Amino acid sequence: MQRTIKRRNKASAILTADWHLRETTPICFTGDFQKEQWTAVEFVAALQKKHGCVVLHAGDLFDHWKPSPWLLSMTISMIPDRFYTIYGQHDLPQHSLELEYKSGINVLRQAEKLTVLSGCHWGQAPNTNFSTNFEFGKEGKILVWHHLTYQTKPFPGAEGGMAAGILRKYPQFDLIVTGDNHQSFTEEYQGRLLVNPGNLTRQVADQINFRPRVYLWYADTNTVEPVYLPYTEGAISREHIDVIEQRDARIDAFISKLNSDWDVSLSFEDNIEAFCQANEVREPIKQIIYKALE
């Protein structure tokens, strides 16, 4: 069940996650990715100014822990005010919290452009001594956690936790904000709320129909309202996946022919040569095969 409500008064916080800021263009993106990325950041910054609230970000601000000087400078100039975050695995060298001092996040922290919350970073979990990592006055205790959370398993063998189960396991929190899963959803249990905001921009082909969003949170009612971010229609392509699938199909067909035409009396190399002659394999392809054999 989604606990959302339309509100006109100012929100208490903006909930977001998984920005994966980068200076390269995802292979699936056919438009101007930098324009889309910074337009989305600018939109959130304007939303923060409108509501005068904090921004709670659940990890993976950068796509790589070592952003370039240009990416750092752009982030410093564009990041919303009152920005609170935690470390996701992409933010950490070798996915190690012990190396956080080397990260781009730490540069922004030193520049006082953001605040790093205490736990729960990627790889950590709340324990019996963990009460909250963001106190919101008397109105709510909030956990911001970079943890793979889902309503249905996103892929076979996914490690993480069901949203409903996490709400039941950690009753001390009125609001839990999770990152890592790039899908957007909310879950409610006994008046408490879990929000998984999803990612800021579309960076993989399976999000061709995904609408990036952030959530406005209202502390007095513990409810949220989705706010959809600007994005470019038709900018996501599956062409690169189709090319790979076609290549794989050709390789499968090639191997199938090898299996059917194999002569056990000949050596491996001789079988390859016989196959190439029988199927009129072009010379450039034969050279690739021979190079691989070497």
Tab-separated table of C-alpha atoms in Angstrom:
chain	number	residue	atom	x	y	z
A	1	MET	CA	0.000	0.000	0.000
A	2	GLN	CA	1.337	3.421	-0.928
A	3	ARG	CA	0.968	6.085	1.736
A	4	THR	CA	0.896	9.224	-0.390
A	5	ILE	CA	-1.148	12.389	-0.170
A	6	LYS	CA	-1.439	15.623	-2.128
A	7	ARG	CA	-0.470	18.604	0.021
A	8	ARG	CA	-0.202	22.370	-0.498
A	9	ASN	CA	1.824	23.283	2.604
A	10	LYS	CA	5.604	23.087	2.705
A	11	ALA	CA	7.269	19.709	3.034
A	12	SER	CA	9.550	18.714	5.907
A	13	ALA	CA	12.092	16.910	3.695
A	14	ILE	CA	12.871	15.846	0.146
A	15	LEU	CA	13.631	12.130	-0.084
A	16	THR	CA	15.955	10.985	-2.859
A	17	ALA	CA	18.710	8.463	-3.649
A	18	ASP	CA	21.050	7.034	-6.259
A	19	TRP	CA	21.971	10.117	-8.253
A	20	HIS	CA	25.015	8.392	-9.796
A	21	LEU	CA	26.404	11.691	-11.067
A	22	ARG	CA	28.838	11.067	-13.928
A	23	GLU	CA	30.560	12.829	-16.815
A	24	THR	CA	30.179	9.929	-19.247
A	25	THR	CA	27.010	9.127	-21.165
A	26	PRO	CA	25.292	5.787	-20.458
A	27	ILE	CA	25.420	3.500	-23.481
A	28	CYS	CA	21.623	3.390	-23.628
A	29	PHE	CA	21.222	7.193	-23.682
A	30	THR	CA	20.890	8.790	-27.107
A	31	GLY	CA	20.316	12.408	-26.079
A	32	ASP	CA	22.286	15.027	-24.151
A	33	PHE	CA	22.836	13.200	-20.861
A	34	GLN	CA	24.718	16.026	-19.168
A	35	LYS	CA	21.829	18.384	-19.826
A	36	GLU	CA	19.345	15.873	-18.434
A	37	GLN	CA	21.488	15.135	-15.380
A	38	TRP	CA	22.067	18.740	-14.331
A	39	THR	CA	18.514	19.772	-15.157
A	40	ALA	CA	17.337	17.145	-12.671
A	41	VAL	CA	19.812	18.362	-10.014
A	42	GLU	CA	18.738	21.959	-10.625
A	43	PHE	CA	15.090	20.916	-10.285
A	44	VAL	CA	15.713	19.335	-6.861
A	45	ALA	CA	17.686	22.402	-5.736
A	46	ALA	CA	14.788	24.661	-6.729
A	47	LEU	CA	12.355	22.357	-4.931
A	48	GLN	CA	14.505	22.587	-1.795
A	49	LYS	CA	14.481	26.373	-1.945
A	50	LYS	CA	10.712	26.394	-2.441
A	51	HIS	CA	10.091	24.277	0.657
A	52	GLY	CA	13.106	25.416	2.707
A	53	CYS	CA	13.589	21.851	3.901
A	54	VAL	CA	16.376	19.295	4.208
A	55	VAL	CA	17.267	16.871	1.415
A	56	LEU	CA	17.784	13.286	2.622
A	57	HIS	CA	19.809	11.265	0.113
A	58	ALA	CA	20.168	7.502	0.574
A	59	GLY	CA	23.572	6.932	-1.029
A	60	ASP	CA	25.423	6.626	-4.362
A	61	LEU	CA	25.678	10.334	-5.055
A	62	PHE	CA	28.428	9.619	-7.609
A	63	ASP	CA	28.657	6.758	-10.089
A	64	HIS	CA	32.326	6.328	-9.113
A	65	TRP	CA	34.042	7.162	-5.841
A	66	LYS	CA	36.675	9.285	-7.608
A	67	PRO	CA	34.822	11.978	-9.572
A	68	SER	CA	36.894	14.216	-11.841
A	69	PRO	CA	37.693	17.782	-10.793
A	70	TRP	CA	35.132	18.993	-13.332
A	71	LEU	CA	32.404	16.725	-11.922
A	72	LEU	CA	33.266	17.811	-8.386
A	73	SER	CA	33.131	21.503	-9.315
A	74	MET	CA	29.794	21.056	-11.083
A	75	THR	CA	28.397	19.238	-8.069
A	76	ILE	CA	29.652	21.924	-5.690
A	77	SER	CA	27.918	24.600	-7.753
A	78	MET	CA	24.658	22.691	-8.309
A	79	ILE	CA	23.980	20.554	-5.225
A	80	PRO	CA	20.924	21.608	-3.186
A	81	ASP	CA	21.307	23.316	0.177
A	82	ARG	CA	20.892	21.381	3.450
A	83	PHE	CA	21.911	18.153	1.741
A	84	TYR	CA	22.328	15.073	3.974
A	85	THR	CA	23.676	11.808	2.589
A	86	ILE	CA	25.255	8.455	3.392
A	87	TYR	CA	27.828	6.363	1.547
A	88	GLY	CA	26.677	3.926	-1.114
A	89	GLN	CA	29.046	1.330	-2.542
A	90	HIS	CA	29.710	3.484	-5.626
A	91	ASP	CA	30.848	6.301	-3.332
A	92	LEU	CA	33.514	4.174	-1.620
A	93	PRO	CA	36.967	3.066	-2.860
A	94	GLN	CA	36.914	-0.733	-3.086
A	95	HIS	CA	33.432	-0.521	-1.511
A	96	SER	CA	35.217	-0.023	1.813
A	97	LEU	CA	33.956	2.436	4.411
A	98	GLU	CA	37.457	2.551	5.898
A	99	LEU	CA	38.610	4.349	2.709
A	100	GLU	CA	35.871	6.980	2.711
A	101	TYR	CA	38.469	9.700	3.316
A	102	LYS	CA	39.638	9.244	-0.303
A	103	SER	CA	36.190	9.749	-1.799
A	104	GLY	CA	34.553	12.581	-3.675
A	105	ILE	CA	31.863	12.649	-0.981
A	106	ASN	CA	34.531	13.519	1.573
A	107	VAL	CA	35.696	16.428	-0.599
A	108	LEU	CA	32.154	17.829	-0.578
A	109	ARG	CA	31.929	17.256	3.166
A	110	GLN	CA	35.205	19.155	3.709
A	111	ALA	CA	33.857	21.953	1.504
A	112	GLU	CA	30.716	22.015	3.693
A	113	LYS	CA	28.473	21.366	0.693
A	114	LEU	CA	26.809	18.393	2.358
A	115	THR	CA	26.549	16.530	5.658
A	116	VAL	CA	27.382	12.842	5.951
A	117	LEU	CA	24.963	11.125	8.310
A	118	SER	CA	26.180	8.614	10.873
A	119	GLY	CA	25.255	5.094	9.632
A	120	CYS	CA	23.690	3.320	7.977
A	121	HIS	CA	26.075	3.297	5.060
A	122	TRP	CA	26.369	0.544	2.489
A	123	GLY	CA	27.365	-2.741	4.138
A	124	GLN	CA	26.126	-1.653	7.563
A	125	ALA	CA	22.894	-2.569	9.311
A	126	PRO	CA	20.987	-1.158	12.267
A	127	ASN	CA	21.705	-3.000	15.506
A	128	THR	CA	20.362	-2.943	19.038
A	129	ASN	CA	22.403	0.176	19.838
A	130	PHE	CA	21.328	2.041	16.704
A	131	SER	CA	18.404	4.369	17.311
A	132	THR	CA	18.357	6.796	14.387
A	133	ASN	CA	20.661	8.668	12.033
A	134	PHE	CA	18.406	11.680	11.608
A	135	GLU	CA	16.303	13.198	14.381
A	136	PHE	CA	13.455	15.351	13.102
A	137	GLY	CA	12.498	17.208	16.235
A	138	LYS	CA	9.750	15.445	18.152
A	139	GLU	CA	7.926	14.440	15.002
A	140	GLY	CA	9.900	11.518	13.725
A	141	LYS	CA	12.900	9.246	13.880
A	142	ILE	CA	14.369	8.567	10.478
A	143	LEU	CA	16.700	5.880	9.166
A	144	VAL	CA	18.536	6.693	5.916
A	145	TRP	CA	20.064	3.451	4.676
A	146	HIS	CA	21.837	2.336	1.496
A	147	HIS	CA	20.415	-1.162	1.411
A	148	LEU	CA	18.880	-3.178	-1.421
A	149	THR	CA	15.186	-3.059	-0.569
A	150	TYR	CA	12.345	-4.334	-2.722
A	151	GLN	CA	8.699	-5.340	-2.837
A	152	THR	CA	9.476	-8.173	-5.253
A	153	LYS	CA	12.972	-9.534	-5.909
A	154	PRO	CA	14.553	-7.456	-8.689
A	155	PHE	CA	16.668	-10.387	-9.937
A	156	PRO	CA	17.307	-14.031	-8.965
A	157	GLY	CA	19.562	-14.349	-5.923
A	158	ALA	CA	19.154	-10.701	-4.931
A	159	GLU	CA	20.425	-10.087	-1.428
A	160	GLY	CA	18.690	-7.435	0.608
A	161	GLY	CA	15.279	-7.350	2.171
A	162	MET	CA	11.577	-7.050	1.549
A	163	ALA	CA	10.284	-3.578	2.366
A	164	ALA	CA	7.458	-4.923	4.534
A	165	GLY	CA	9.880	-7.106	6.490
A	166	ILE	CA	12.276	-4.204	7.121
A	167	LEU	CA	9.454	-2.076	8.531
A	168	ARG	CA	8.527	-4.878	10.900
A	169	LYS	CA	12.137	-5.524	11.895
A	170	TYR	CA	12.931	-1.900	12.824
A	171	PRO	CA	9.879	-0.517	14.669
A	172	GLN	CA	11.924	2.321	16.249
A	173	PHE	CA	11.810	4.292	12.980
A	174	ASP	CA	8.830	6.317	11.812
A	175	LEU	CA	10.405	6.735	8.367
A	176	ILE	CA	12.980	4.568	6.572
A	177	VAL	CA	14.560	5.906	3.369
A	178	THR	CA	16.492	3.319	1.352
A	179	GLY	CA	18.751	3.449	-1.685
A	180	ASP	CA	20.476	0.965	-4.032
A	181	ASN	CA	17.370	-0.350	-5.798
A	182	HIS	CA	16.735	2.001	-8.723
A	183	GLN	CA	12.983	1.469	-8.668
A	184	SER	CA	10.584	3.834	-6.906
A	185	PHE	CA	8.039	2.640	-4.338
A	186	THR	CA	6.630	3.195	-0.864
A	187	GLU	CA	5.532	0.725	1.810
A	188	GLU	CA	3.486	1.344	4.971
A	189	TYR	CA	3.078	-0.701	8.146
A	190	GLN	CA	1.153	0.410	11.235
A	191	GLY	CA	1.498	4.090	10.402
A	192	ARG	CA	5.229	3.837	9.713
A	193	LEU	CA	6.642	4.387	6.258
A	194	LEU	CA	9.445	3.112	4.004
A	195	VAL	CA	10.361	5.068	0.873
A	196	ASN	CA	12.714	3.847	-1.847
A	197	PRO	CA	12.981	6.913	-4.116
A	198	GLY	CA	14.771	5.291	-7.064
A	199	ASN	CA	17.420	6.945	-9.201
A	200	LEU	CA	17.664	10.544	-10.405
A	201	THR	CA	18.240	9.757	-14.098
A	202	ARG	CA	17.682	6.779	-16.377
A	203	GLN	CA	20.994	5.063	-17.046
A	204	VAL	CA	20.025	1.548	-18.190
A	205	ALA	CA	17.856	0.347	-21.060
A	206	ASP	CA	15.293	-1.454	-18.899
A	207	GLN	CA	14.208	1.942	-17.507
A	208	ILE	CA	12.894	3.049	-20.865
A	209	ASN	CA	9.459	3.646	-19.293
A	210	PHE	CA	10.706	4.786	-15.867
A	211	ARG	CA	9.738	8.247	-14.572
A	212	PRO	CA	12.443	9.566	-12.190
A	213	ARG	CA	11.092	11.201	-9.066
A	214	VAL	CA	11.767	12.457	-5.563
A	215	TYR	CA	9.335	12.399	-2.656
A	216	LEU	CA	8.161	15.264	-0.481
A	217	TRP	CA	7.769	14.085	3.118
A	218	TYR	CA	5.385	15.701	5.591
A	219	ALA	CA	6.454	14.993	9.159
A	220	ASP	CA	3.162	15.855	10.846
A	221	THR	CA	1.266	13.089	9.030
A	222	ASN	CA	4.219	10.888	8.011
A	223	THR	CA	3.033	10.936	4.408
A	224	VAL	CA	4.784	11.496	1.092
A	225	GLU	CA	3.994	12.986	-2.272
A	226	PRO	CA	5.940	12.014	-5.435
A	227	VAL	CA	7.339	14.839	-7.546
A	228	TYR	CA	8.378	13.757	-11.032
A	229	LEU	CA	11.610	15.093	-12.469
A	230	PRO	CA	12.066	16.499	-15.978
A	231	TYR	CA	13.428	14.006	-18.483
A	232	THR	CA	13.828	13.600	-22.240
A	233	GLU	CA	11.212	11.488	-24.006
A	234	GLY	CA	12.636	8.854	-26.341
A	235	ALA	CA	16.245	9.215	-25.151
A	236	ILE	CA	16.620	5.601	-23.961
A	237	SER	CA	17.515	3.004	-26.587
A	238	ARG	CA	17.791	-0.794	-26.585
A	239	GLU	CA	19.828	-0.825	-29.793
A	240	HIS	CA	23.089	-1.815	-28.089
A	241	ILE	CA	21.319	-4.747	-26.406
A	242	ASP	CA	19.765	-5.836	-29.710
A	243	VAL	CA	23.221	-5.777	-31.345
A	244	ILE	CA	24.642	-7.981	-28.583
A	245	GLU	CA	21.699	-10.387	-28.825
A	246	GLN	CA	22.122	-10.651	-32.600
A	247	ARG	CA	25.856	-11.281	-32.168
A	248	ASP	CA	25.175	-13.963	-29.571
A	249	ALA	CA	22.650	-15.594	-31.891
A	250	ARG	CA	25.260	-15.722	-34.676
A	251	ILE	CA	27.803	-17.248	-32.307
A	252	ASP	CA	25.258	-19.852	-31.165
A	253	ALA	CA	24.500	-20.716	-34.783
A	254	PHE	CA	28.210	-20.964	-35.529
A	255	ILE	CA	28.783	-23.336	-32.602
A	256	SER	CA	25.743	-25.413	-33.551
A	257	LYS	CA	27.170	-25.911	-37.038
A	258	LEU	CA	30.517	-26.867	-35.557
A	259	ASN	CA	28.824	-29.517	-33.426
A	260	SER	CA	26.966	-31.011	-36.383
A	261	ASP	CA	29.932	-31.007	-38.792
A	262	TRP	CA	32.659	-32.143	-36.390
A	263	ASP	CA	34.901	-34.994	-37.609
A	264	VAL	CA	36.525	-36.822	-34.694
A	265	SER	CA	39.261	-38.159	-36.994
A	266	LEU	CA	40.637	-34.638	-37.545
A	267	SER	CA	42.454	-32.314	-35.165
A	268	PHE	CA	40.690	-29.271	-33.724
A	269	GLU	CA	42.522	-26.944	-36.121
A	270	ASP	CA	41.706	-29.131	-39.115
A	271	ASN	CA	38.034	-29.213	-38.157
A	272	ILE	CA	38.009	-25.421	-37.994
A	273	GLU	CA	39.672	-25.189	-41.402
A	274	ALA	CA	37.224	-27.676	-42.909
A	275	PHE	CA	34.289	-25.776	-41.450
A	276	CYS	CA	35.533	-22.470	-42.846
A	277	GLN	CA	35.935	-23.923	-46.302
A	278	ALA	CA	32.554	-25.676	-46.286
A	279	ASN	CA	30.715	-22.576	-45.101
A	280	GLU	CA	32.718	-20.033	-47.122
A	281	VAL	CA	33.733	-18.100	-44.025
A	282	ARG	CA	35.159	-14.731	-45.013
A	283	GLU	CA	38.899	-14.202	-44.663
A	284	PRO	CA	38.722	-11.483	-41.956
A	285	ILE	CA	36.594	-13.817	-39.813
A	286	LYS	CA	39.046	-16.669	-40.359
A	287	GLN	CA	41.905	-14.467	-39.223
A	288	ILE	CA	40.052	-13.675	-36.003
A	289	ILE	CA	39.477	-17.403	-35.434
A	290	TYR	CA	43.108	-18.282	-36.087
A	291	LYS	CA	44.306	-15.493	-33.803
A	292	ALA	CA	42.062	-16.835	-31.043
A	293	LEU	CA	43.458	-20.353	-31.601
A	294	GLU	CA	46.971	-19.037	-31.109
